[in-house]
Short mmCIF file of C-alpha atoms in Angstrom, two decimals:
data_model
loop_
_atom_site.label_atom_id
_atom_site.label_comp_id
_atom_site.label_asym_id
_atom_site.label_seq_id
_atom_site.Cartn_x
_atom_site.Cartn_y
_atom_site.Cartn_z
CA UNK C 1 143.57 -73.13 -18.34
CA UNK C 2 140.70 -73.01 -20.84
CA UNK C 3 137.18 -73.66 -19.17
CA UNK C 4 135.75 -77.16 -19.68
CA UNK C 5 132.84 -77.77 -22.14
CA UNK C 6 130.48 -79.20 -19.31
CA UNK C 7 129.75 -78.50 -15.71
CA UNK C 8 127.93 -81.38 -14.00
CA UNK C 9 126.21 -80.02 -11.13
CA UNK C 10 124.77 -82.11 -8.33
CA UNK C 11 122.16 -80.46 -5.68
CA UNK C 12 121.99 -82.70 -2.74
CA UNK C 13 120.30 -83.05 0.58
CA UNK C 14 120.62 -86.05 2.83
CA UNK C 15 121.52 -88.51 0.10
CA UNK C 16 124.79 -89.88 1.37
CA UNK C 17 123.52 -93.43 0.49
CA UNK C 18 122.31 -92.76 -2.93
CA UNK C 19 124.80 -90.30 -4.17
CA UNK C 20 127.54 -92.78 -4.92
CA UNK C 21 125.69 -94.13 -7.64
CA UNK C 22 125.48 -90.76 -9.33
CA UNK C 23 129.17 -89.81 -8.65
CA UNK C 24 130.10 -93.39 -10.24
CA UNK C 25 128.23 -92.55 -13.54
CA UNK C 26 130.45 -89.31 -13.76
CA UNK C 27 133.52 -91.23 -13.52
CA UNK C 28 132.30 -93.63 -16.34
CA UNK C 29 131.86 -90.67 -18.86
CA UNK C 30 133.65 -91.17 -22.19
CA UNK C 31 133.69 -87.64 -22.58
CA UNK C 32 136.16 -86.15 -19.96
CA UNK C 33 135.99 -82.29 -20.79
CA UNK C 34 133.93 -81.59 -17.48
CA UNK C 35 134.19 -79.98 -14.03
CA UNK C 36 131.80 -81.26 -11.27
CA UNK C 37 130.00 -78.83 -8.76
CA UNK C 38 128.24 -80.09 -5.69
CA UNK C 39 126.15 -78.02 -3.52
CA UNK C 40 125.05 -79.48 -0.41
CA UNK C 41 121.73 -77.80 0.63
CA UNK C 42 122.30 -78.31 4.38
CA UNK C 43 122.75 -82.21 4.81
CA UNK C 44 122.71 -83.70 8.23
CA UNK C 45 123.87 -87.09 7.12
CA UNK C 46 127.45 -88.21 5.85
CA UNK C 47 127.37 -86.37 2.47
CA UNK C 48 130.25 -84.26 3.07
CA UNK C 49 132.53 -87.47 3.98
CA UNK C 50 131.15 -89.23 0.79
CA UNK C 51 132.11 -86.42 -1.29
CA UNK C 52 135.49 -85.95 0.14
CA UNK C 53 136.36 -89.50 -0.31
CA UNK C 54 135.56 -89.60 -3.68
CA UNK C 55 137.09 -86.22 -4.77
CA UNK C 56 140.51 -87.61 -3.43
CA UNK C 57 140.44 -90.53 -5.95
CA UNK C 58 139.23 -88.74 -9.10
CA UNK C 59 141.23 -86.97 -11.81
CA UNK C 60 139.01 -83.93 -12.65
CA UNK C 61 138.09 -80.85 -10.87
CA UNK C 62 135.28 -81.09 -8.08
CA UNK C 63 134.07 -78.21 -6.10
CA UNK C 64 132.05 -79.05 -3.04
CA UNK C 65 130.18 -76.11 -1.19
CA UNK C 66 127.60 -76.75 1.80
CA UNK C 67 125.06 -74.07 2.64
CA UNK C 68 122.00 -73.68 4.91
CA UNK C 69 118.87 -75.54 3.78
CA UNK C 70 117.30 -73.39 1.19
CA UNK C 71 115.84 -75.70 -1.33
CA UNK C 72 117.09 -77.03 -4.46
CA UNK C 73 116.25 -73.74 -6.64
CA UNK C 74 118.65 -71.85 -4.36
CA UNK C 75 121.35 -74.72 -4.64
CA UNK C 76 120.86 -74.27 -8.36
CA UNK C 77 121.70 -70.65 -8.24
CA UNK C 78 124.58 -71.14 -6.05
CA UNK C 79 126.01 -73.86 -8.48
CA UNK C 80 125.80 -71.38 -11.26
CA UNK C 81 127.87 -68.98 -9.52
CA UNK C 82 130.47 -71.59 -9.33
CA UNK C 83 130.33 -73.15 -12.78
CA UNK C 84 133.21 -72.42 -15.21
CA UNK C 85 131.92 -74.94 -17.97
CA UNK C 86 130.03 -73.34 -21.13
CA UNK C 87 127.17 -76.07 -20.89
CA UNK C 88 125.57 -76.62 -17.27
CA UNK C 89 124.08 -80.11 -16.82
CA UNK C 90 122.04 -80.99 -13.61
CA UNK C 91 122.41 -84.41 -12.40
CA UNK C 92 120.06 -85.16 -9.42
CA UNK C 93 121.95 -86.96 -6.50
CA UNK C 94 119.89 -90.06 -6.73
CA UNK C 95 119.98 -90.39 -10.58
CA UNK C 96 122.84 -91.37 -12.91
CA UNK C 97 124.18 -90.66 -16.22
CA UNK C 98 124.61 -93.07 -19.07
CA UNK C 99 128.54 -93.75 -20.02
CA UNK C 100 128.20 -91.60 -23.15
CA UNK C 101 125.53 -88.99 -22.16
CA UNK C 102 128.11 -86.20 -22.34
CA UNK C 103 129.70 -87.49 -25.60
CA UNK C 104 126.19 -87.47 -27.29
CA UNK C 105 125.37 -83.93 -25.83
CA UNK C 106 128.58 -82.71 -27.40
CA UNK C 107 127.96 -84.24 -30.71
CA UNK C 108 124.45 -82.80 -30.90
CA UNK C 109 125.44 -79.29 -29.80
CA UNK C 110 128.34 -79.14 -32.35
CA UNK C 111 125.92 -80.45 -34.94
CA UNK C 112 124.25 -76.83 -34.92
CA UNK C 113 125.75 -74.51 -37.23
CA UNK C 114 127.76 -71.74 -35.57
CA UNK C 115 126.01 -69.14 -37.45
CA UNK C 116 122.70 -70.53 -35.84
CA UNK C 117 123.87 -71.45 -32.45
CA UNK C 118 123.23 -68.12 -30.66
CA UNK C 119 119.56 -68.72 -30.62
CA UNK C 120 119.87 -72.15 -28.87
CA UNK C 121 119.79 -72.45 -25.11
CA UNK C 122 121.35 -76.03 -25.35
CA UNK C 123 120.40 -79.53 -25.77
CA UNK C 124 117.70 -81.67 -24.25
CA UNK C 125 116.85 -85.21 -24.06
CA UNK C 126 114.83 -87.90 -22.35
CA UNK C 127 114.91 -89.97 -19.30
CA UNK C 128 114.58 -93.64 -18.64
CA UNK C 129 114.19 -96.23 -15.76
CA UNK C 130 117.14 -97.42 -13.85
CA UNK C 131 117.20 -100.72 -15.69
CA UNK C 132 117.21 -99.03 -19.04
CA UNK C 133 114.03 -100.80 -20.10
CA UNK C 134 111.46 -97.93 -20.03
CA UNK C 135 111.38 -94.40 -21.23
CA UNK C 136 109.79 -92.43 -18.44
CA UNK C 137 108.78 -89.28 -20.47
CA UNK C 138 106.98 -88.56 -23.92
CA UNK C 139 109.30 -88.41 -26.90
CA UNK C 140 109.44 -85.53 -29.35
CA UNK C 141 107.57 -85.58 -32.66
CA UNK C 142 110.82 -85.58 -34.56
CA UNK C 143 114.43 -86.17 -33.86
CA UNK C 144 115.95 -84.02 -33.73
CA UNK C 145 113.28 -81.30 -32.75
CA UNK C 146 114.27 -77.52 -32.26
CA UNK C 147 111.64 -75.87 -30.16
CA UNK C 148 111.15 -73.91 -27.08
CA UNK C 149 109.81 -75.15 -23.88
CA UNK C 150 106.69 -73.46 -24.05
CA UNK C 151 105.96 -74.48 -27.66
CA UNK C 152 106.75 -78.09 -26.53
CA UNK C 153 104.59 -78.02 -23.44
CA UNK C 154 101.68 -75.99 -24.52
CA UNK C 155 101.39 -76.12 -28.19
CA UNK C 156 102.32 -79.51 -28.81
CA UNK C 157 101.31 -81.08 -25.41
CA UNK C 158 104.47 -82.93 -24.69
CA UNK C 159 104.88 -83.30 -20.98
CA UNK C 160 107.16 -85.45 -19.00
CA UNK C 161 110.43 -85.02 -17.25
CA UNK C 162 113.39 -84.11 -19.43
CA UNK C 163 116.98 -83.35 -18.84
CA UNK C 164 119.02 -80.77 -20.73
CA UNK C 165 122.48 -79.21 -20.99
CA UNK C 166 122.11 -75.49 -20.90
CA UNK C 167 124.28 -72.58 -21.84
CA UNK C 168 125.88 -71.49 -18.66
CA UNK C 169 125.83 -67.85 -19.97
CA UNK C 170 121.97 -67.99 -20.50
CA UNK C 171 121.26 -69.84 -17.19
CA UNK C 172 122.94 -67.14 -15.23
CA UNK C 173 120.76 -64.43 -16.69
CA UNK C 174 117.66 -66.48 -15.65
CA UNK C 175 118.28 -67.32 -11.68
CA UNK C 176 115.44 -68.67 -9.56
CA UNK C 177 113.69 -66.17 -7.21
CA UNK C 178 114.37 -67.03 -3.69
CA UNK C 179 111.49 -66.16 -1.04
CA UNK C 180 112.37 -65.87 2.64
CA UNK C 181 111.35 -69.03 4.38
CA UNK C 182 110.16 -71.04 1.09
CA UNK C 183 112.22 -73.99 -0.02
CA UNK C 184 110.87 -74.64 -3.49
CA UNK C 185 109.88 -73.14 -6.79
CA UNK C 186 108.71 -75.20 -9.72
CA UNK C 187 111.73 -75.81 -12.10
CA UNK C 188 109.83 -75.04 -15.23
CA UNK C 189 109.69 -71.32 -13.87
CA UNK C 190 113.04 -70.42 -15.55
CA UNK C 191 112.46 -72.64 -18.55
CA UNK C 192 109.50 -70.61 -19.46
CA UNK C 193 111.39 -67.29 -19.22
CA UNK C 194 113.99 -68.42 -21.33
CA UNK C 195 111.55 -69.84 -24.02
CA UNK C 196 110.91 -66.23 -25.09
CA UNK C 197 114.29 -65.82 -26.57
CA UNK C 198 115.76 -69.44 -26.96
CA UNK C 199 115.10 -72.91 -28.42
CA UNK C 200 116.65 -76.32 -27.38
CA UNK C 201 117.99 -78.95 -29.64
CA UNK C 202 115.67 -81.83 -28.64
CA UNK C 203 116.53 -85.36 -29.00
CA UNK C 204 114.87 -88.52 -28.47
CA UNK C 205 117.47 -90.15 -26.65
CA UNK C 206 117.94 -90.81 -22.84
CA UNK C 207 120.61 -88.85 -21.07
CA UNK C 208 119.73 -89.84 -17.52
CA UNK C 209 118.37 -92.82 -15.72
CA UNK C 210 116.20 -91.77 -12.89
CA UNK C 211 114.56 -93.28 -9.82
CA UNK C 212 111.89 -91.10 -8.15
CA UNK C 213 112.13 -91.46 -4.46
CA UNK C 214 109.26 -91.95 -2.12
CA UNK C 215 110.32 -88.91 0.13
CA UNK C 216 111.25 -86.76 -2.96
CA UNK C 217 109.57 -83.52 -3.79
CA UNK C 218 107.03 -84.70 -5.75
CA UNK C 219 105.89 -87.34 -3.05
CA UNK C 220 103.49 -84.83 -1.40
CA UNK C 221 102.55 -82.24 -3.65
CA UNK C 222 99.76 -80.62 -1.58
CA UNK C 223 102.21 -80.05 1.45
CA UNK C 224 104.99 -78.72 -0.70
CA UNK C 225 102.56 -76.09 -2.43
CA UNK C 226 101.07 -74.98 0.84
CA UNK C 227 104.61 -74.26 2.33
CA UNK C 228 105.61 -72.26 -0.59
CA UNK C 229 102.78 -69.79 -1.57
CA UNK C 230 104.93 -66.81 -2.91
CA UNK C 231 106.77 -69.01 -5.40
CA UNK C 232 103.67 -70.53 -6.58
CA UNK C 233 101.75 -67.22 -6.70
CA UNK C 234 104.79 -65.79 -9.10
CA UNK C 235 104.67 -68.96 -11.00
CA UNK C 236 100.95 -68.56 -12.08
CA UNK C 237 101.25 -64.69 -12.13
CA UNK C 238 103.56 -65.03 -15.01
CA UNK C 239 101.49 -67.83 -16.74
CA UNK C 240 98.53 -65.38 -16.98
CA UNK C 241 100.64 -62.26 -17.84
CA UNK C 242 104.01 -63.07 -19.45
CA UNK C 243 103.18 -66.45 -20.98
CA UNK C 244 99.59 -66.03 -21.77
CA UNK C 245 99.85 -66.26 -25.58
CA UNK C 246 100.99 -69.93 -25.15
CA UNK C 247 98.15 -71.04 -22.89
CA UNK C 248 94.94 -72.52 -24.16
CA UNK C 249 91.55 -71.07 -22.73
CA UNK C 250 91.29 -73.90 -20.25
CA UNK C 251 94.88 -73.40 -19.17
CA UNK C 252 94.65 -70.00 -18.77
CA UNK C 253 91.66 -70.26 -16.58
CA UNK C 254 93.31 -73.04 -14.32
CA UNK C 255 96.42 -70.62 -13.85
CA UNK C 256 94.34 -67.74 -12.96
CA UNK C 257 92.25 -69.76 -10.37
CA UNK C 258 95.83 -70.90 -8.94
CA UNK C 259 97.20 -67.45 -8.99
CA UNK C 260 94.03 -66.39 -6.85
CA UNK C 261 94.31 -69.28 -4.64
CA UNK C 262 98.11 -68.75 -3.78
CA UNK C 263 97.67 -64.98 -3.40
CA UNK C 264 95.25 -65.67 -0.73
CA UNK C 265 97.70 -68.12 0.94
CA UNK C 266 100.46 -65.78 0.74
CA UNK C 267 98.50 -62.87 2.33
CA UNK C 268 97.76 -60.90 -0.69
CA UNK C 269 94.20 -59.30 -0.72
CA UNK C 270 91.94 -58.23 -3.69
CA UNK C 271 93.74 -54.83 -4.03
CA UNK C 272 97.08 -56.36 -4.35
CA UNK C 273 96.10 -59.23 -6.67
CA UNK C 274 94.05 -56.65 -8.93
CA UNK C 275 97.37 -54.64 -9.13
CA UNK C 276 99.38 -57.64 -10.36
CA UNK C 277 96.99 -58.55 -12.98
CA UNK C 278 95.88 -55.26 -14.09
CA UNK C 279 92.47 -55.80 -13.10
CA UNK C 280 91.93 -58.45 -15.72
CA UNK C 281 88.37 -59.32 -16.41
CA UNK C 282 89.21 -63.00 -16.28
CA UNK C 283 90.55 -62.60 -12.73
CA UNK C 284 87.55 -60.74 -11.58
CA UNK C 285 85.13 -63.57 -13.04
CA UNK C 286 87.22 -66.26 -11.49
CA UNK C 287 87.63 -64.86 -8.07
CA UNK C 288 84.96 -66.89 -6.50
CA UNK C 289 86.69 -70.13 -8.00
CA UNK C 290 89.92 -69.10 -6.74
CA UNK C 291 88.55 -68.33 -3.13
CA UNK C 292 86.88 -71.61 -3.34
CA UNK C 293 90.05 -73.54 -3.95
CA UNK C 294 91.59 -71.55 -0.93
CA UNK C 295 88.64 -72.96 1.43
CA UNK C 296 89.25 -76.56 0.13
CA UNK C 297 93.00 -76.00 0.85
CA UNK C 298 92.23 -74.72 4.49
CA UNK C 299 89.91 -77.66 4.95
CA UNK C 300 92.49 -80.41 4.01
CA UNK C 301 95.19 -78.70 6.07
CA UNK C 302 92.76 -78.47 9.31
CA UNK C 303 90.84 -81.79 8.93
CA UNK C 304 92.52 -84.30 6.76
CA UNK C 305 94.60 -86.85 8.41
CA UNK C 306 98.38 -86.58 8.24
CA UNK C 307 98.68 -82.67 7.31
CA UNK C 308 98.30 -81.52 10.93
CA UNK C 309 101.09 -83.77 12.07
CA UNK C 310 103.21 -82.93 8.95
CA UNK C 311 102.85 -79.29 9.45
CA UNK C 312 104.02 -79.71 13.32
CA UNK C 313 107.08 -81.74 11.96
CA UNK C 314 108.04 -79.08 9.71
CA UNK C 315 108.19 -76.56 12.40
CA UNK C 316 110.33 -78.81 14.45
#
């Protein structure tokens, strides 16, 4: 059998109560050329039963795999290993697709001339609120708009959540790094790497309706960063080395300070830091600022209400 055009990938962790909303939106798709891959990142609720019941009643391929809790980025890597579709689309377990999302993505992808398609990583769109009344992200300056993530984010200053279908062969070449004991790395880590060679066909159309959960990854950014210093260190290291031409002076300074900050959190002293940035003069100049951020972090961890309790809970 030929491979489907789309792999709809759902990473999930203890979202049995919300998952049916995402699954129902898949059933409603007008384009049926897809498979579904679900990676359960160590759920302790009824996720497996919810998926099994749903899988028994649908007429398209569904792959479900459960792994130990390693984080969304590790689940993403596993999903790519299992994917057979040519375009890989991430649907968060608490969000939902619009009924014609895949149909519109196909149309935009096929509108790119085949002779030019090799330089495109995929198709990217916007997100909106669950009631469909509000866009929750900044639109692109033109529709369609062909650009890389780095150009969109740093040269045009267009931020906000975006959703894309990416070529599976490209995504497989850029897996997320996984550090022992850490369960998060910023999603844009791989988007930046891909930007050096590929662009997206960006369109001002919503592909997903999203609802940001109170207990989601972004609910406590400080605690998230403190628990994952190696991932953040590498993220900012690539900002100040690999992606440097795209950053403004202000952005470069901020990224260098954060590189120093998370290097200290990760246990890397001055010698190791200097080697990583090739003794960059900017690193030498900003060492006091980076060390100052480290001291502020330690103060917050030790004295601010809630953080000591949160750290204790994370160890249990």
